Structures are given as structure tokens and as C-alpha cells.
Amino acid sequence: MPPFRRRSILLIHFISTLVICGCSTQGVPSKTAPKPPRRVPSGGVLLQGAGGTLPAILYQKWFSTYENQHPIVAVSYDAVGSGEGIRRFIGENVKDEEKIDFGGSDAAMRDDELARVHGGAILLPVTAASVALAYNLPDLTGQLKLSRDAYSGIFLGKIKNWNDPRIARTNPGIKFPNLSIAIVVRQESSGTTYALSKHLDAINDSWRAQFGAATVIDWPGNAMRAKGNEGVAGAIQHSLGAIGYVSYEYAYRLGLRVALLENRERQFVAPSNEHAAAALARTDLPKNLRVFVADPDGINSYPIVTLSWILLYKN
């Protein structure tokens, strides 16, 4: 069998397996470090992917399970961010070492991007996740609750200190330090950034007028920039007074504290598998499988959630 045809058949089987076990929220997070990529077995096939960092921990679990069940296949996934994953998937002016068999993105490809994929593309939503607001205030007692006004104000650069009355208002009995807020954001094109900005665009007029929804934001103030969900989580962990947005699984892995956020029903909800599922429960997928849940309803819904897509070549 020609190598290309064999690779195509294996990729179809591989993705079919992911779809069967996927299409869900990310499940109970694990603090176990991901295993390094397995070497390509003699006579075997390497399937190479690249893209979003938000589901990367989950993908590594899936890929490891698939490899154990199918020893002739090795799967590599380069967690470079959704924007870079889409660029490599489109395949224009990519280096040989950047060529991939499939992509991954936490922001569905736009029509203009899809039109640039030779032979067409298929987007498959395979999982979903909560985008947590993790923070570093080790001496803070109690559980931090942030209203929609408060967390919007933080990312707009309008709330600059942890003792701001707009934060204290929803946290009675908690004494906040006179400490500057250090915002940690993504430095590269990111689907996680898109999920947060899409939500802020839906709930805050000032954000909508200044920034809108995008994978790259010109952040106000002196935001700290880090690469990938892992980089943002690490920067928060090592920066007193920091707050940033990460996949909940990365926050959990590093033991970061996360804020309860006010949802559409004025309830304060923690990021979790259960609350992400509640946010997506009333969502219907259109035929093109591209859907964004910018501000989910439901008293148990966590307000910032996103689907994550595997990108496949149609031909």
C-alpha cells in the first residue's frame, strides 16, 4: 500500500477513535506530567499534529492510549497555540518540519481561512473546557468571587489594585492587600484568548468597543506575556498579585487558586467539568460544527467555556 494512502487510512481511524471518546468536557484533571512522545516503531507511521494548548494535556492522554492499543502508530502533537496550529494546517509557506497531518484549535477557523486550505477542511469539535481565572494571593482567606464588572474591569486595565471596592464588594469579610494587580496574558495567537475575549465582548460594552473578540489582543497597561497555557500558569505561580486566564486543567496541575465568576444568572460558579457541561447543555451544533458559547445561561453554568476542534484535510 502506498505510504500516503496508508497514512490517510490510519489518520481516519485515529480521528474516529478520538471522536468516539471525545465530544465531552475535559474530565477530572490530573497532576501527572504528560509522557514524552513515543518513538516511531520500525515499519510504523507517525501522525503529526499541532495547535491549541488548552486541550493539550487531554490530547496527550488520548494519544498515549491510542498508541498503546495500536503499536504501529506514533502520534505527535506540538502545542504551539491555536493561531500557529491554523497557520501550519493551511500550509502556506511552512517549513518541512512544520508540516502536519492534522491541526488543533480552540477557535474555529474562519471562512477566509478555510478557503485557503487546499482540497478543503473538516472541523471536528472533540472536547470542551473551562477557561479559569487563576490568581496568586497566598495570604487571602476565603474563596475569591469576581463579579462580571470586576473581572471585565481587571482585563480592561481599569481595576489596578486588589483592594479595589469593586472586588471587595462581592467578598465581604475578606481583607484584600494593597497590592497591584499583575495581569498575565498570552503572547501568541491563542484560542484561549479568543474564548475570553469572546465572552468579554458579549458582556461588556467598553470591551466590545475597544477590543472585540480576537485570538490576539493589544492588552491595556503593562500585561505580562507568556507562551501557551503552561507558560501563563507558570507566570501566575511565580508572580505575587498576578491573575491570568488558563485552561482549568493547567491551573489544577500547578495547584493555582481560581476565582468563582459571576455568570449570566448572577450566580458565582467555579470552573469544573460539571459546570462546563452545564454551560454547553443547551447548545446545538450547526451543520458546519462551528459554535461559540459566549455567555451561557443556566444557574450552574460556568461563564467562560470553549469547544476545541481537530482540523482535518478533506482531500
XYZ file of C-alpha atoms in Angstrom:
315
model
C 0.000 0.000 0.000
C 1.414 3.446 -0.869
C 2.687 5.310 2.254
C 0.340 8.281 1.736
C -2.734 6.062 1.449
C -1.699 4.052 4.494
C -1.192 7.257 6.467
C -4.604 8.566 5.380
C -6.371 5.371 6.460
C -4.607 5.395 9.827
C -5.483 9.067 10.330
C -9.171 8.386 9.630
C -9.155 5.523 12.132
C -7.266 7.630 14.669
C -9.657 10.577 14.455
C -12.706 8.290 14.506
C -11.435 6.867 17.781
C -10.971 10.361 19.219
C -14.485 11.389 18.238
C -15.902 8.319 19.985
C -14.055 9.035 23.223
C -14.221 12.819 22.859
C -17.097 15.263 22.356
C -17.073 15.930 26.079
C -15.619 18.240 28.658
C -12.111 17.527 29.771
C -12.961 15.430 32.792
C -11.160 15.217 36.118
C -7.806 16.978 35.815
C -4.608 15.080 36.503
C -1.444 16.287 38.223
C 0.608 13.626 36.461
C 3.113 15.056 33.989
C 2.498 14.027 30.357
C 4.716 11.304 28.939
C 7.263 12.252 26.252
C 6.323 11.356 22.654
C 6.891 7.718 21.749
C 9.434 6.896 19.073
C 8.092 5.774 15.724
C 8.202 1.965 15.697
C 10.073 0.158 12.930
C 7.751 -0.020 9.927
C 5.257 2.214 11.725
C 3.655 5.558 10.946
C 3.999 8.943 12.630
C 0.895 11.158 12.677
C 1.900 14.752 13.321
C -0.384 17.463 14.652
C -0.018 20.967 16.061
C -2.265 23.593 17.569
C -4.024 24.809 20.686
C -2.508 24.388 24.128
C -5.799 24.419 26.036
C -6.644 20.722 25.397
C -3.011 19.564 25.058
C -2.942 17.643 28.351
C -6.111 15.777 27.410
C -4.842 15.099 23.900
C -1.650 13.558 25.261
C -3.749 11.164 27.354
C -5.828 10.194 24.319
C -2.801 9.808 22.076
C -0.976 7.671 24.633
C -4.000 5.385 24.964
C -4.298 5.088 21.184
C -0.598 4.280 20.815
C -0.849 1.550 23.445
C -3.721 -0.029 21.527
C -2.103 0.441 18.090
C 1.664 -0.164 18.413
C 2.412 0.622 14.755
C 1.299 4.244 15.195
C 3.034 7.103 16.992
C 1.212 10.413 17.439
C 2.989 13.737 17.899
C 1.181 16.938 18.916
C 3.068 20.228 19.071
C 1.198 22.561 21.444
C 2.110 25.825 19.727
C -1.165 27.727 20.108
C -4.305 27.814 18.001
C -3.133 30.556 15.662
C 0.104 28.764 14.816
C -1.769 25.471 14.501
C -4.108 27.011 11.928
C -1.160 28.520 10.045
C 0.570 25.160 9.799
C -2.682 23.456 8.839
C -3.303 25.910 5.990
C 0.205 25.043 4.879
C 1.241 28.242 3.145
C 4.990 28.897 3.365
C 5.566 26.324 6.098
C 8.904 24.633 6.630
C 9.207 20.894 6.111
C 9.441 20.329 9.870
C 6.202 22.304 10.352
C 4.068 20.176 8.030
C 1.273 18.328 9.837
C -1.377 15.680 9.256
C -3.967 17.367 11.484
C -4.375 20.589 13.410
C -5.994 21.672 16.631
C -7.673 24.949 17.547
C -9.757 26.382 20.365
C -11.132 28.956 17.925
C -12.970 27.568 14.914
C -11.388 28.503 11.606
C -12.952 31.452 9.805
C -14.398 31.203 6.294
C -11.428 33.046 4.796
C -9.014 30.624 6.489
C -10.974 27.580 5.354
C -10.907 28.868 1.775
C -7.096 28.759 1.835
C -6.906 25.044 2.688
C -6.091 23.120 -0.481
C -8.742 20.456 -1.017
C -10.943 21.716 1.804
C -11.073 21.128 5.540
C -13.245 19.439 8.141
C -13.592 20.854 11.657
C -14.494 18.347 14.375
C -15.302 19.568 17.887
C -13.890 16.849 20.127
C -13.798 18.373 23.600
C -14.592 21.475 25.644
C -13.001 23.222 28.586
C -13.424 25.965 31.151
C -11.142 28.984 30.976
C -10.218 29.684 34.585
C -9.058 32.959 36.091
C -6.172 31.802 38.263
C -4.538 34.132 40.777
C -1.633 34.370 43.212
C -2.693 35.789 46.581
C -1.305 33.246 49.070
C -2.435 35.125 52.186
C -6.003 35.638 51.018
C -8.524 33.833 53.197
C -11.722 32.518 51.702
C -12.735 31.938 48.104
C -12.322 34.854 45.715
C -15.521 35.831 43.915
C -15.336 38.145 40.933
C -18.380 39.901 39.521
C -18.725 40.449 35.790
C -17.921 44.118 36.377
C -14.809 43.196 38.373
C -13.158 40.716 36.042
C -14.038 42.815 32.996
C -12.501 45.823 34.725
C -9.327 43.903 35.537
C -8.692 42.902 31.930
C -9.661 46.364 30.684
C -6.945 47.768 32.943
C -9.462 49.837 34.901
C -9.114 47.872 38.151
C -5.448 48.049 39.091
C -5.287 47.111 42.779
C -6.549 44.105 44.706
C -8.202 46.334 47.339
C -10.448 47.981 44.747
C -14.027 48.345 46.095
C -15.435 46.555 43.041
C -13.565 43.417 44.102
C -14.274 43.819 47.817
C -17.998 44.308 47.191
C -18.602 40.626 46.390
C -16.181 39.336 49.023
C -17.469 40.519 52.413
C -15.245 39.585 55.334
C -12.139 39.160 53.177
C -9.301 41.636 53.661
C -7.534 42.374 50.386
C -3.930 43.581 50.279
C -2.892 46.968 48.961
C -1.175 45.244 46.061
C -1.046 45.997 42.354
C -2.768 43.520 40.052
C -0.404 41.890 37.564
C -2.316 40.604 34.544
C -0.807 37.595 32.754
C -1.870 37.044 29.132
C -0.867 35.029 26.088
C 1.900 36.394 23.873
C 0.930 34.406 20.763
C -2.258 33.931 18.748
C -4.422 31.870 21.071
C -7.791 30.155 21.117
C -7.880 30.613 24.892
C -7.538 34.360 24.332
C -10.366 34.136 21.803
C -12.623 32.362 24.314
C -12.016 35.014 26.983
C -12.319 37.961 24.601
C -15.467 36.500 23.017
C -17.026 36.332 26.480
C -15.944 39.863 27.429
C -17.251 41.092 24.074
C -20.655 39.619 24.974
C -20.924 41.128 28.455
C -19.065 44.452 28.432
C -19.714 47.436 26.157
C -16.303 49.003 26.768
C -14.508 45.797 25.856
C -16.638 45.397 22.733
C -15.823 48.939 21.602
C -12.072 48.680 22.239
C -11.104 45.086 21.513
C -13.905 42.754 20.429
C -13.201 39.037 20.051
C -9.808 38.014 18.695
C -7.011 35.498 19.090
C -4.545 38.357 19.667
C -5.357 41.354 21.887
C -3.389 44.586 22.313
C -3.761 44.409 26.079
C -4.021 47.662 28.037
C -1.438 48.524 30.676
C 1.679 46.515 31.439
C 0.340 42.997 30.999
C 2.824 40.147 31.469
C 3.004 37.936 28.387
C 3.728 34.218 28.375
C 3.616 31.463 25.793
C 0.921 28.811 25.964
C -1.416 27.859 28.790
C 1.527 26.279 30.579
C 3.565 29.474 30.353
C 0.712 31.640 31.661
C 0.076 29.240 34.546
C 3.779 29.239 35.425
C 3.971 33.042 35.347
C 0.978 33.304 37.690
C 2.548 30.779 40.055
C 5.735 32.843 40.355
C 4.234 36.361 40.424
C 2.667 37.695 43.616
C -0.557 39.553 42.873
C -0.928 38.003 39.436
C -4.138 36.951 37.729
C -4.469 35.370 34.308
C -6.599 33.125 32.124
C -5.744 29.457 31.606
C -7.381 26.131 30.952
C -8.623 24.850 34.306
C -6.535 21.709 33.920
C -3.302 23.717 33.875
C -4.364 25.685 36.963
C -5.236 22.466 38.761
C -1.964 20.812 37.824
C 0.073 23.650 39.377
C -2.210 23.983 42.391
C -3.258 27.522 41.488
C -6.249 29.093 43.159
C -9.071 30.019 40.791
C -11.829 32.592 41.137
C -15.544 31.929 41.217
C -17.042 34.010 38.417
C -20.468 35.614 38.240
C -22.487 34.038 35.458
C -25.456 35.270 33.466
C -27.868 34.255 36.229
C -25.865 36.258 38.813
C -24.520 33.090 40.447
C -20.847 32.659 41.368
C -19.569 29.452 39.812
C -16.214 27.673 39.901
C -14.574 26.208 36.782
C -15.205 22.475 36.706
C -16.199 19.638 34.412
C -19.747 19.730 35.774
C -20.177 23.480 35.331
C -18.668 23.449 31.829
C -21.090 20.685 30.860
C -23.974 22.766 32.232
C -22.838 25.710 30.107
C -22.894 23.588 26.961
C -26.050 21.606 27.720
C -28.383 23.830 25.688
C -26.014 24.305 22.770
C -26.974 22.891 19.382
C -24.231 22.298 16.852
C -24.923 23.764 13.399
C -24.095 21.826 10.244
C -20.667 23.424 9.954
C -19.905 22.395 13.579
C -18.765 25.920 14.465
C -20.412 27.263 17.585
C -19.354 29.726 20.272
C -20.957 29.878 23.703
C -20.041 33.425 24.660
C -22.308 33.855 27.692
C -24.168 30.657 28.608
C -27.384 30.724 30.593
C -28.269 28.408 33.476
C -27.630 28.862 37.201
C -24.911 26.181 37.251
C -23.137 27.304 34.086
C -19.543 28.466 34.248
C -19.405 31.648 32.133
C -16.178 31.151 30.118
C -16.120 27.906 28.148
C -14.956 26.890 24.707
C -15.099 23.953 22.374
C -11.875 22.678 20.865
C -11.642 21.450 17.272
C -9.487 18.928 15.454
C -8.706 20.190 11.932
C -8.661 17.614 9.144
C -7.938 17.756 5.436
C -10.982 16.861 3.362
C -8.921 15.614 0.406
